[in-house]
PDB file of C-alpha atoms in Angstrom:
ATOM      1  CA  UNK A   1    -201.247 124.767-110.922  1.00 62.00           C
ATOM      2  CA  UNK A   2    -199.992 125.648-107.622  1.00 66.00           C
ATOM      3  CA  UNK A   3    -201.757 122.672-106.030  1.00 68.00           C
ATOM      4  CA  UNK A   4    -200.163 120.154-108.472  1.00 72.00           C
ATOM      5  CA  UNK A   5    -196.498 122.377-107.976  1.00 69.00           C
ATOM      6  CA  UNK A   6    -197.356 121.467-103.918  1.00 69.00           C
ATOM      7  CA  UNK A   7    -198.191 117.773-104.396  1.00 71.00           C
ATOM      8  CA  UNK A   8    -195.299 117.366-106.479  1.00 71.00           C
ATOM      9  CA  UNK A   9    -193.087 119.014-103.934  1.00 71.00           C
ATOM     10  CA  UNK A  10    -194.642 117.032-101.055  1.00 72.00           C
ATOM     11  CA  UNK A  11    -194.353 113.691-103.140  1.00 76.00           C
ATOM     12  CA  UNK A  12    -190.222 114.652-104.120  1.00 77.00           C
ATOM     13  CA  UNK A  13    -189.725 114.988-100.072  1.00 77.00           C
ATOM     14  CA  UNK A  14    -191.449 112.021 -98.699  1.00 87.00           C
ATOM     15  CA  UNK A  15    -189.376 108.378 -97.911  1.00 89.00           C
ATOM     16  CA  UNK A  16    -188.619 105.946-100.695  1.00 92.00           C
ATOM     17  CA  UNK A  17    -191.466 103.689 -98.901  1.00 94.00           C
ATOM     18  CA  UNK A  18    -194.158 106.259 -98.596  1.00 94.00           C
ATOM     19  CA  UNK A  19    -193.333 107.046-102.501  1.00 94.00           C
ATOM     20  CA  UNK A  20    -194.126 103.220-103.318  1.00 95.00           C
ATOM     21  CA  UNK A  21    -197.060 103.134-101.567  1.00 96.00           C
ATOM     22  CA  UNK A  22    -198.726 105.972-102.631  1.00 95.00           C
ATOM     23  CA  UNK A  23    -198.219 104.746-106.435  1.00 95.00           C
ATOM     24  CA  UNK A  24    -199.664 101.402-105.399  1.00 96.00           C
ATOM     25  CA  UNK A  25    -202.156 103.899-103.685  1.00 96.00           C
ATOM     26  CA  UNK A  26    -202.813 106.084-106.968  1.00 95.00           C
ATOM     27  CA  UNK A  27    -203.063 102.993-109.593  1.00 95.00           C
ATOM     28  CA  UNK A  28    -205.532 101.445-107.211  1.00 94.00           C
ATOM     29  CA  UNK A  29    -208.154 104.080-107.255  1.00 95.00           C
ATOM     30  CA  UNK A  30    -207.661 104.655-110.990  1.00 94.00           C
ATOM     31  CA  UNK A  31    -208.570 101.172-111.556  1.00 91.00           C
ATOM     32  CA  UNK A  32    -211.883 101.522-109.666  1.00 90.00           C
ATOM     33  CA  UNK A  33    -212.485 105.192-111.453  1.00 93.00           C
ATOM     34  CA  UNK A  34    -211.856 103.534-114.673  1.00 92.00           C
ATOM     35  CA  UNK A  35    -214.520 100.414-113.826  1.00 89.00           C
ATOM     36  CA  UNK A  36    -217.273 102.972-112.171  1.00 91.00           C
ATOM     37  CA  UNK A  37    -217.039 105.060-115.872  1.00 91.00           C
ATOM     38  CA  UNK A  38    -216.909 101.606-117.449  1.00 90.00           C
ATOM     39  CA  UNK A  39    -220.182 100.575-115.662  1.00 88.00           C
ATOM     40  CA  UNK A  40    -221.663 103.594-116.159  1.00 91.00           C
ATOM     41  CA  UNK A  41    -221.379 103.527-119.941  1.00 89.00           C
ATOM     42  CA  UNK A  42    -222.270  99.776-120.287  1.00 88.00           C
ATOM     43  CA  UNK A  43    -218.635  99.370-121.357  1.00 85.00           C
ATOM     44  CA  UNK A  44    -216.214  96.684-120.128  1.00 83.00           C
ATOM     45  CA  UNK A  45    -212.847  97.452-118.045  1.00 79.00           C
ATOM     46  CA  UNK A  46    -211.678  93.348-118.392  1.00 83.00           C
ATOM     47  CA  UNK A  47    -208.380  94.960-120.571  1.00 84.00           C
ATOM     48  CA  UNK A  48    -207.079  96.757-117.858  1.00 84.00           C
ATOM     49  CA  UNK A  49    -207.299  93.457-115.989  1.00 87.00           C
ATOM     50  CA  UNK A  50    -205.498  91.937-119.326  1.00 89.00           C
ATOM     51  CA  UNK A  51    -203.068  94.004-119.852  1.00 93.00           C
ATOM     52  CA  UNK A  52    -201.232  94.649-116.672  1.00 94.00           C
ATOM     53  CA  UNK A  53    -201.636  91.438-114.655  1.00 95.00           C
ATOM     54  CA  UNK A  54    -199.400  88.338-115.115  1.00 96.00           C
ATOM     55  CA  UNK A  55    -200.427  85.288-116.948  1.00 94.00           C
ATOM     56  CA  UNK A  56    -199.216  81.562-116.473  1.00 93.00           C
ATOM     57  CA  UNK A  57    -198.754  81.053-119.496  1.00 93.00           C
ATOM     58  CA  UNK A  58    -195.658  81.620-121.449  1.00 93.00           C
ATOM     59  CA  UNK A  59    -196.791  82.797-124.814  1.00 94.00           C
ATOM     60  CA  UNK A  60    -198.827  85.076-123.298  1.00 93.00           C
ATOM     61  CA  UNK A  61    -196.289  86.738-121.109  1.00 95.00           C
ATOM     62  CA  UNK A  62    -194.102  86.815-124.045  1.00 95.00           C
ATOM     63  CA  UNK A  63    -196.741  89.220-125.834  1.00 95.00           C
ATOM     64  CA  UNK A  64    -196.950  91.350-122.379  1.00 95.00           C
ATOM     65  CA  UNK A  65    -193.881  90.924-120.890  1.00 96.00           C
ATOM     66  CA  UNK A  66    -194.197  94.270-118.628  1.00 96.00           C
ATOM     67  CA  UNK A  67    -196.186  92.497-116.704  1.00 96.00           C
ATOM     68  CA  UNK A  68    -193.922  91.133-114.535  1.00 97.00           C
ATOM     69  CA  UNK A  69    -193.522  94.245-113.196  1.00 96.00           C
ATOM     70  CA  UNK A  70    -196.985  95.596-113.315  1.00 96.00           C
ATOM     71  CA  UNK A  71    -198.499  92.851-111.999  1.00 96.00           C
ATOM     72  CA  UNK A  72    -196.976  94.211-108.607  1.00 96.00           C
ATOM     73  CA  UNK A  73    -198.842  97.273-108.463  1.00 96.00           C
ATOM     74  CA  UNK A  74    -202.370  95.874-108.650  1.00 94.00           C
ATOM     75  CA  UNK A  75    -204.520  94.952-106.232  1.00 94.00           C
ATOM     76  CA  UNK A  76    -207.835  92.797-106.683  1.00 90.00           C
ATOM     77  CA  UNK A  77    -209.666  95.146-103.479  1.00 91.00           C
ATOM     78  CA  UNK A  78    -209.290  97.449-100.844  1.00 94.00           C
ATOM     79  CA  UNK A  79    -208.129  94.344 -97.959  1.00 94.00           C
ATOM     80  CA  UNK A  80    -205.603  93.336-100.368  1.00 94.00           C
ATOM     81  CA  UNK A  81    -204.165  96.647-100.926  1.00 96.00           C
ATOM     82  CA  UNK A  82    -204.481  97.537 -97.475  1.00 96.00           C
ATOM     83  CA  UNK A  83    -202.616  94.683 -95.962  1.00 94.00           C
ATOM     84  CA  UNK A  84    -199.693  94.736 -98.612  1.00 96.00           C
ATOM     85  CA  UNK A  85    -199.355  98.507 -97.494  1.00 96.00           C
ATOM     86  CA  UNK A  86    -199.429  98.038 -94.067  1.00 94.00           C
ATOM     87  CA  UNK A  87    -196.652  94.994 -94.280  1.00 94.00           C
ATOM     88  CA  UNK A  88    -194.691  97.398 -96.720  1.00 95.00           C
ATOM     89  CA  UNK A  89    -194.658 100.677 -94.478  1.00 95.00           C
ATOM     90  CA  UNK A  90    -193.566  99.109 -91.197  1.00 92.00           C
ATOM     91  CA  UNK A  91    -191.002  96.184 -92.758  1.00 93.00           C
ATOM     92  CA  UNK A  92    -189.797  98.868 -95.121  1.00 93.00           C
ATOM     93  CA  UNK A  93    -188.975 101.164 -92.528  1.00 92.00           C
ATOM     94  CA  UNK A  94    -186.364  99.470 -91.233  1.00 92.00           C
ATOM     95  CA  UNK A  95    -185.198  98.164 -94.589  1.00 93.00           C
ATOM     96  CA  UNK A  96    -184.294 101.969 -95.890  1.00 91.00           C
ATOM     97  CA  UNK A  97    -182.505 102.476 -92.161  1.00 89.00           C
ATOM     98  CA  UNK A  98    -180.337  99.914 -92.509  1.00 89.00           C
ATOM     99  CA  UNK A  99    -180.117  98.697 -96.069  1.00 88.00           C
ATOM    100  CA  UNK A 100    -180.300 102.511 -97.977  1.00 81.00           C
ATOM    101  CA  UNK A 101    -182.959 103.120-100.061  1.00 82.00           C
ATOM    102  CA  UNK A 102    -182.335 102.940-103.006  1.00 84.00           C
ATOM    103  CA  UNK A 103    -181.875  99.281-102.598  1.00 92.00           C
ATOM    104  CA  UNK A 104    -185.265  98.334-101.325  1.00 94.00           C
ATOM    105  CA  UNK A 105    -186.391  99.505-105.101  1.00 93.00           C
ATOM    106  CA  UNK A 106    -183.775  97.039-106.007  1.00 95.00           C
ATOM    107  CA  UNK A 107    -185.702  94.597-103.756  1.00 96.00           C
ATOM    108  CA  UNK A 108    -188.981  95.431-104.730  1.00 97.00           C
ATOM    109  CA  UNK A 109    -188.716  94.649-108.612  1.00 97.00           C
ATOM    110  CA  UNK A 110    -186.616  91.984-108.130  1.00 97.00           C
ATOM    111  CA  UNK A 111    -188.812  90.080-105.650  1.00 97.00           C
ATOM    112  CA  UNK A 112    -191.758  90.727-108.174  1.00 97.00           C
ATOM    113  CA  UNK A 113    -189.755  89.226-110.963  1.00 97.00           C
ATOM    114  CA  UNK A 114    -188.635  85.824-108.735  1.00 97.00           C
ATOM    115  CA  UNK A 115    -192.473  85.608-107.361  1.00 97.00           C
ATOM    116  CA  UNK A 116    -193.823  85.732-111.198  1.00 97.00           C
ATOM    117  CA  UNK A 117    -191.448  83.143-112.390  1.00 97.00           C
ATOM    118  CA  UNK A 118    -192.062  80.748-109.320  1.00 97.00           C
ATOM    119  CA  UNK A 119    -195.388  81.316-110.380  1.00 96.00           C
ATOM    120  CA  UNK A 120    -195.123  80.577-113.987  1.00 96.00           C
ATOM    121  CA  UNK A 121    -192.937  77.567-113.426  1.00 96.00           C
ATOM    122  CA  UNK A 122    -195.075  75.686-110.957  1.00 96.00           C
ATOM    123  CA  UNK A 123    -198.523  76.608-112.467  1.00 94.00           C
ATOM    124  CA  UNK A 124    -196.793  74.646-115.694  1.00 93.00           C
ATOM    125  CA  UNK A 125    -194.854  72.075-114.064  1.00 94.00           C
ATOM    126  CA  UNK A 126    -197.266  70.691-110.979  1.00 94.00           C
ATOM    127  CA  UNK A 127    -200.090  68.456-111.756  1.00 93.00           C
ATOM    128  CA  UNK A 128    -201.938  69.664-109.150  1.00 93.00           C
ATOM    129  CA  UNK A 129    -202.301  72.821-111.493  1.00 92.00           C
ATOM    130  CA  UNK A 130    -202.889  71.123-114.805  1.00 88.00           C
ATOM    131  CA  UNK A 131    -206.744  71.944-114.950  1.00 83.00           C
ATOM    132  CA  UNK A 132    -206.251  75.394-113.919  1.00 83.00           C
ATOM    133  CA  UNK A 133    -207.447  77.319-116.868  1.00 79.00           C
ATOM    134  CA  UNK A 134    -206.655  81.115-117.126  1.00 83.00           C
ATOM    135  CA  UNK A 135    -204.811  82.452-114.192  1.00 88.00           C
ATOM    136  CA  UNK A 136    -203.253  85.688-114.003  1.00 93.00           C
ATOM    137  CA  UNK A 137    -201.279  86.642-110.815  1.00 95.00           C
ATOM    138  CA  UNK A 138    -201.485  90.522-109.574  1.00 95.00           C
ATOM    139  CA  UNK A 139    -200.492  92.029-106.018  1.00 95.00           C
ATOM    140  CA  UNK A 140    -197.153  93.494-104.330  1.00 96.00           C
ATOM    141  CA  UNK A 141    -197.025  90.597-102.374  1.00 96.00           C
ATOM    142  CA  UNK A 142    -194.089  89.236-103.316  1.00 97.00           C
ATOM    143  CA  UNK A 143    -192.245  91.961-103.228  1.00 97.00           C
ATOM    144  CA  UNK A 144    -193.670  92.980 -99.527  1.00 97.00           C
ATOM    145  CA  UNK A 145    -192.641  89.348 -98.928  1.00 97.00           C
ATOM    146  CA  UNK A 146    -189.077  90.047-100.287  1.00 97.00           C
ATOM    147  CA  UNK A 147    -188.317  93.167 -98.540  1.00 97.00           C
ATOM    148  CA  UNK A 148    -189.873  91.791 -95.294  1.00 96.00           C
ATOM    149  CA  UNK A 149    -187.306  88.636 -95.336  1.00 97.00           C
ATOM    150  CA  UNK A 150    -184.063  90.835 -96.148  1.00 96.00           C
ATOM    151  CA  UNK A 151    -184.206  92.602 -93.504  1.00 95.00           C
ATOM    152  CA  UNK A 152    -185.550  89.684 -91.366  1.00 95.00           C
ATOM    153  CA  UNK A 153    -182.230  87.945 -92.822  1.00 95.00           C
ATOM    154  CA  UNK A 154    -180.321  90.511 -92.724  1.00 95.00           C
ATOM    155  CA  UNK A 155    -180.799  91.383 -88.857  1.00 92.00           C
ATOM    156  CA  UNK A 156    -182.390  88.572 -87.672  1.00 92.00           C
ATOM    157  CA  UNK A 157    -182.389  89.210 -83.980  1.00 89.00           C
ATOM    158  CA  UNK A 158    -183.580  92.912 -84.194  1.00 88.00           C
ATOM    159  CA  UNK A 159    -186.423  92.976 -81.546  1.00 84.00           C
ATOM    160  CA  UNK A 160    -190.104  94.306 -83.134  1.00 82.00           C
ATOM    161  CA  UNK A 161    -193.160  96.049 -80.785  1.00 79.00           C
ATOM    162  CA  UNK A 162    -196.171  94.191 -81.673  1.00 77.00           C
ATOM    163  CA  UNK A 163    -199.636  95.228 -80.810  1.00 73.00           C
ATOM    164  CA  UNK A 164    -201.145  92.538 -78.252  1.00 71.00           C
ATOM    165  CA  UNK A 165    -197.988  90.203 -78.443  1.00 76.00           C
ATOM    166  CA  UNK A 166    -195.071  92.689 -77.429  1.00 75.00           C
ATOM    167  CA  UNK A 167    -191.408  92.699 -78.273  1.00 82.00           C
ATOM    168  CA  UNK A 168    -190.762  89.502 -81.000  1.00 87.00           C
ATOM    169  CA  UNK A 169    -187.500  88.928 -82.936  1.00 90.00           C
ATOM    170  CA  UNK A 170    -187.672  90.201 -86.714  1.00 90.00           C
ATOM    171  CA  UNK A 171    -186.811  86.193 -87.763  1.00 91.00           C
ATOM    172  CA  UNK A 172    -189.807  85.223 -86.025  1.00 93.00           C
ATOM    173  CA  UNK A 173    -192.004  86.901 -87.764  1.00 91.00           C
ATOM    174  CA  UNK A 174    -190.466  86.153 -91.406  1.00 93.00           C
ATOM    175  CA  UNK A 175    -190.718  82.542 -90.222  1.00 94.00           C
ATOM    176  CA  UNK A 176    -193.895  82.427 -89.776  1.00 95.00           C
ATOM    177  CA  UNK A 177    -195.142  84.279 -92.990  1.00 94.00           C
ATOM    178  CA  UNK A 178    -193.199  82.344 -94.747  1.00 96.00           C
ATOM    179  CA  UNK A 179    -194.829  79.087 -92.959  1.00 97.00           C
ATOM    180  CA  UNK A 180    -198.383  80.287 -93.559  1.00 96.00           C
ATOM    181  CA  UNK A 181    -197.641  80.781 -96.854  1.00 96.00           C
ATOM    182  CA  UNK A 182    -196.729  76.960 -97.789  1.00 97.00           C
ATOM    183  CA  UNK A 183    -199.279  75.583 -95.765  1.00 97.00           C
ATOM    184  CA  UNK A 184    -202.027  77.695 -97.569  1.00 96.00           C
ATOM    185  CA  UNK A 185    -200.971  76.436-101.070  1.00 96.00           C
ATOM    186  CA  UNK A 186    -203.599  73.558-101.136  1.00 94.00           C
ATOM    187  CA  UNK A 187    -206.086  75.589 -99.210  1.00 93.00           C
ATOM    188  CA  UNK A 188    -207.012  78.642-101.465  1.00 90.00           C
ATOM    189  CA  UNK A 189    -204.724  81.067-103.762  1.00 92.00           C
ATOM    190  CA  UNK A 190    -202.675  79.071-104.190  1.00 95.00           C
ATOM    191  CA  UNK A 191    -200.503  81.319-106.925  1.00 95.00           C
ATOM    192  CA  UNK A 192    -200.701  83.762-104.828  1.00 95.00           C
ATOM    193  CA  UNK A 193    -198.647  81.876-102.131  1.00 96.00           C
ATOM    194  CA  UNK A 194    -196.437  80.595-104.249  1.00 97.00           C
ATOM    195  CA  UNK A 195    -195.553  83.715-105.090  1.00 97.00           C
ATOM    196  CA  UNK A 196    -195.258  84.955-101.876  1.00 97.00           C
ATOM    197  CA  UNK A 197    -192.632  82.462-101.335  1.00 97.00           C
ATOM    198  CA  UNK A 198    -190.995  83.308-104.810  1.00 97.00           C
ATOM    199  CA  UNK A 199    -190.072  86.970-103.178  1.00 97.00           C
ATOM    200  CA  UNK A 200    -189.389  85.872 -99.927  1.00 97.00           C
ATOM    201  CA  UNK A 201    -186.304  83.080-101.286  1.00 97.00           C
ATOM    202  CA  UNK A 202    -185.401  86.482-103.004  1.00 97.00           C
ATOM    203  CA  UNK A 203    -185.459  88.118-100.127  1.00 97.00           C
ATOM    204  CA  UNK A 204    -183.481  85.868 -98.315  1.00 97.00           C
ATOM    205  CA  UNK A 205    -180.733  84.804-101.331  1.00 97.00           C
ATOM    206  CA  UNK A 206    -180.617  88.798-101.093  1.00 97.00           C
ATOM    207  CA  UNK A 207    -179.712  89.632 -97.592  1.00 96.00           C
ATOM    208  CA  UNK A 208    -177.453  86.270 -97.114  1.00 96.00           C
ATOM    209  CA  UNK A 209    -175.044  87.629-100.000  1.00 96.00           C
ATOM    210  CA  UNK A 210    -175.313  90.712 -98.828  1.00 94.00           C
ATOM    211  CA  UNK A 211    -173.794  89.909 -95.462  1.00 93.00           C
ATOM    212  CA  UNK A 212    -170.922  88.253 -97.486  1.00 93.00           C
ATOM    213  CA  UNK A 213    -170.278  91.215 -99.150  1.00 92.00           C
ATOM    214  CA  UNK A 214    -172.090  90.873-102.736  1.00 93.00           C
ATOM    215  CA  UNK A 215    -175.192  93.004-103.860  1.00 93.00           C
ATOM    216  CA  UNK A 216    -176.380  91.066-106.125  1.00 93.00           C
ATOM    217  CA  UNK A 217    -178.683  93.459-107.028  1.00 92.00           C
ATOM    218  CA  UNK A 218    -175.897  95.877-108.484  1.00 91.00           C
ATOM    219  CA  UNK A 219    -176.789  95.560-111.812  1.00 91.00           C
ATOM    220  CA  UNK A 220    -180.143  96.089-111.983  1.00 90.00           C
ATOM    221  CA  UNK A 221    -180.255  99.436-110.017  1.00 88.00           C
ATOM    222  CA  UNK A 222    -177.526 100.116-112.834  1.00 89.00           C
ATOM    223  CA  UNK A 223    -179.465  98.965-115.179  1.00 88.00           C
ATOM    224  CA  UNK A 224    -182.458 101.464-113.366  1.00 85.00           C
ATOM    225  CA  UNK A 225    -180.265 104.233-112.926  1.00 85.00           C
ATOM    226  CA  UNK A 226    -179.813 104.081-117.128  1.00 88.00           C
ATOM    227  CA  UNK A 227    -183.191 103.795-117.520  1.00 85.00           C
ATOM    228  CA  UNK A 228    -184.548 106.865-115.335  1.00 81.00           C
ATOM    229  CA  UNK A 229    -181.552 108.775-117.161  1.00 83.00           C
ATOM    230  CA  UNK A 230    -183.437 108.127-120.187  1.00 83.00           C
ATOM    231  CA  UNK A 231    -186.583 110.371-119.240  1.00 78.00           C
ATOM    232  CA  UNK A 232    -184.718 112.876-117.026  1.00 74.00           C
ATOM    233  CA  UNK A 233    -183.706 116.482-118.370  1.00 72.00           C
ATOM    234  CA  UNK A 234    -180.309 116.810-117.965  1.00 66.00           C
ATOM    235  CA  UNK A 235    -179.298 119.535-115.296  1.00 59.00           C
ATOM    236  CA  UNK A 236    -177.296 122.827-115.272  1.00 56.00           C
ATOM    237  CA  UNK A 237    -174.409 122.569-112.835  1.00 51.00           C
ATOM    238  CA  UNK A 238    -174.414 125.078-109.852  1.00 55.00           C
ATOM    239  CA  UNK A 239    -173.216 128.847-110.982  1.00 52.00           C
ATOM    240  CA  UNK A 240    -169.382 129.190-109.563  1.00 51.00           C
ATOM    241  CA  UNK A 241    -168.289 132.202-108.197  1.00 46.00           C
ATOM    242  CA  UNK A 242    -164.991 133.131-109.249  1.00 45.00           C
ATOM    243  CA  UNK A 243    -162.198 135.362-107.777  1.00 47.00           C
ATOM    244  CA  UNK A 244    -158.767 136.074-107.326  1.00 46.00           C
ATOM    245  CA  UNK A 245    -156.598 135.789-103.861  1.00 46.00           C
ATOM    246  CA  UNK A 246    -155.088 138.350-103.315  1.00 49.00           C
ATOM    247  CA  UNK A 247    -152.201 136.408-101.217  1.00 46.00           C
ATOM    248  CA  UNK A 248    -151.694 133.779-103.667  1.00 45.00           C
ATOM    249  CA  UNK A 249    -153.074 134.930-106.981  1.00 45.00           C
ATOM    250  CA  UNK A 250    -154.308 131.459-107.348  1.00 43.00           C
ATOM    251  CA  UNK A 251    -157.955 131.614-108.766  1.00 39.00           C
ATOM    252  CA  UNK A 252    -160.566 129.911-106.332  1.00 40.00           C
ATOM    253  CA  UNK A 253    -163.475 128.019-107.962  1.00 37.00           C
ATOM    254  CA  UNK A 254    -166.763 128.261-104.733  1.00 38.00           C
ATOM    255  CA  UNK A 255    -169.419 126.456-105.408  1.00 40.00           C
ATOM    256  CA  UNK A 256    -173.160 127.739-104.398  1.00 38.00           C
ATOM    257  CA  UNK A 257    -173.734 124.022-102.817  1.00 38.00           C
ATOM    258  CA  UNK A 258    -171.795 122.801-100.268  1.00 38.00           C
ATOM    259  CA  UNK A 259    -170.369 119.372 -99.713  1.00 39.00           C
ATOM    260  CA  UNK A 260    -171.278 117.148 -96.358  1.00 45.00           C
ATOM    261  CA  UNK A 261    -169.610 114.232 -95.464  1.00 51.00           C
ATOM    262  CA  UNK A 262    -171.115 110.191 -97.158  1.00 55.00           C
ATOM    263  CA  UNK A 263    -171.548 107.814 -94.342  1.00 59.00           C
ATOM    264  CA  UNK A 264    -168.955 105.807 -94.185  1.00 66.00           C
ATOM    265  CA  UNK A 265    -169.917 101.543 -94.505  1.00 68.00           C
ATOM    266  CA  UNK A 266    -167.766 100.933 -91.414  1.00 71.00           C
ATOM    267  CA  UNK A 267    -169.452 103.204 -89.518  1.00 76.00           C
ATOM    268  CA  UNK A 268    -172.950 101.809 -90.440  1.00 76.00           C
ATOM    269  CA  UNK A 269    -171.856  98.148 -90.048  1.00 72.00           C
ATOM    270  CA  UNK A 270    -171.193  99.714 -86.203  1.00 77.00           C
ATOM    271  CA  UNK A 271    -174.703 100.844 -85.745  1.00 77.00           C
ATOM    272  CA  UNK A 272    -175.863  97.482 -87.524  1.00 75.00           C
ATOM    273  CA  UNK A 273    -173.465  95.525 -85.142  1.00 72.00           C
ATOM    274  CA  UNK A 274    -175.246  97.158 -81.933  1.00 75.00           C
ATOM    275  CA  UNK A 275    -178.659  96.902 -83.239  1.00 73.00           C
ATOM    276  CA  UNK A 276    -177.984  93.173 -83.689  1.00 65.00           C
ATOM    277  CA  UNK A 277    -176.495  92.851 -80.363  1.00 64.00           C
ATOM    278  CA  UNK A 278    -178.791  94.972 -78.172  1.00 68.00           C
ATOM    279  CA  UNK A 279    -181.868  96.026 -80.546  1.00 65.00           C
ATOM    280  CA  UNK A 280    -182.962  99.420 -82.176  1.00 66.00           C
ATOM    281  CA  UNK A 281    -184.028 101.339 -78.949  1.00 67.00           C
ATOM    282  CA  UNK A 282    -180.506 101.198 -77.610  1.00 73.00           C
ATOM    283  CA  UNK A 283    -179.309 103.631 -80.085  1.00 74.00           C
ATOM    284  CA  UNK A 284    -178.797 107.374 -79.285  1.00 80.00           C
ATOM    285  CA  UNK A 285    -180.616 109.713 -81.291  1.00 75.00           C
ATOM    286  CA  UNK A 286    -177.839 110.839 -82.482  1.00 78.00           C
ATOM    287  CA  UNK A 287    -177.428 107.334 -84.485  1.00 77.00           C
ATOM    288  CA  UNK A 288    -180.465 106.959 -85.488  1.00 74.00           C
ATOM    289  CA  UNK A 289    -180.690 110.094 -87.388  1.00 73.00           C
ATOM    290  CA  UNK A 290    -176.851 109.015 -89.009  1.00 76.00           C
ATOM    291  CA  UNK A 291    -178.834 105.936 -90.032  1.00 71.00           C
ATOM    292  CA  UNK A 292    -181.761 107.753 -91.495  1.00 67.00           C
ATOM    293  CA  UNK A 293    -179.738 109.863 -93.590  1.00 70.00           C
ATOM    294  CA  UNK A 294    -177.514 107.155 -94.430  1.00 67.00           C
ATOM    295  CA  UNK A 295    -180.723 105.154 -95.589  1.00 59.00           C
ATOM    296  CA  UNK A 296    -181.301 108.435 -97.993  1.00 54.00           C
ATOM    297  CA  UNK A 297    -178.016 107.804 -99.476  1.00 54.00           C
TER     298      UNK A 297
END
């Protein structure tokens, strides 16, 4: 029990991103557990294939319709997985500096959702696509896609380190995923890609409202926020330690938490401004940690 008590405190503390990944991490290797003990007993595992992964066709959907958001955390092998992971951690990053994190959950659902639909709608619509038979659609690519273009949108010159290549603009890179991804529609996978490109107009509608001043997303973190309220125990408030002043004889209410200071929007639209203008490393470190905890907000 202690163990479990550890893991669970090690999972609370860890970033919004890590958290994502390590569920995409968890369901992963319970699939293959549950197809080694289905092998092993001559037994088939096809339903967990059926009953989480998104099909192309409407009636079906309508039978499973939490698939559109299941679909997003499976993976058809360890490359796949690996790659979404990788894309996730580092464009993530500076999503949940930046952009809070709370919204790239906002992000990640709802680039899921748009890459399904694209999906759904062009698999029925195209001809190309008409002899297609059963096709389901499962990976978190579209939502890596969609959280990779916000912030690519969103802070489009921000200069990025790459291995080999060097210091690249953020736009760059979004630009040319995004490129790769329509080009590869007639080659192989090509829901997959279609997908991808689902998310990453998400993405982008996103981060361009955004900058005018509308989340968009609003009312489906509310609609979140109602939903995780559903399965979490309501809390005690902190004990209050009462007692008299003796100057005023006004009673004084202290509280066993104390209160810091919210980040203030104008002052993160500052950091954003001189990110844009002169890139990440010429913060201090003094604003980079305001941004980190401002990204914990």
């Amino acid at each position: 029990m202690a163990q479990i008590d550890d893991l669970k405190l090690k999972f609370k503390n860890i970033t919004i991103i890590e958290k994502l990944i390590v569920v995409n991490i968890v369901i992963f290797s319970l699939g293959y557990l549950i197809s080694t003990l289905a092998f092993l007993f001559n037994a088939s595992s096809d339903f967990l294939m059926d009953w989480l992964t998104f099909p192309k066709a409407l009636n079906d959907f309508i039978l499973k319709p939490w698939t559109i958001i299941t679909y997003a955390f499976m993976h058809s092998g360890i490359w796949h997985i690996a790659s979404n992971m990788i894309i996730l951690y580092f464009s993530g990053k500076y999503f949940v500096a930046y952009l809070t994190g709370k919204r790239v959950l906002t992000v990640y659902f709802l680039g899921a959702i748009f890459g399904a639909l694209l999906y759904m709608v062009s698999y029925n619509l195209f001809p190309a696509f008409s002899g297609v038979g059963d096709s389901v659609l499962l990976g978190a690519s579209a939502s890596v896609m969609a959280i990779l273009i916000a912030i690519a949108t969103y802070i489009p010159n921000m200069t990025i380190r790459l291995l080999f290549i060097g210091s690249i603009k953020s736009w760059w890179i979004a630009a040319f995923l995004v490129l790769l991804d329509i080009i590869q529609i007639p080659v192989s996978n090509s829901g997959g890609h279609i997908a991808h490109l689902g998310g990453a107009l998400f993405g982008y509608i996103y981060a361009i409202q955004l900058k005018k001043g509308n989340d968009i997303g609003q009312g489906f973190e509310k609609l979140m926020d109602r939903i995780v309220a559903l399965f979490t125990p309501t809390k005690k408030s902190p004990l209050k330690t009462v007692y008299k002043s003796k100057s005023t004889k006004k009673t004084v209410y202290t509280t066993s938490a104390s209160s810091s200071k919210k980040p203030s929007q104008a002052e993160i639209d500052a950091i954003l401004d001189k990110i844009s203008k002169s890139g990440y490393d010429s913060l201090t470190k003094k604003e980079k940690d305001f941004l980190f905890k401002a990204g914990k907000e």
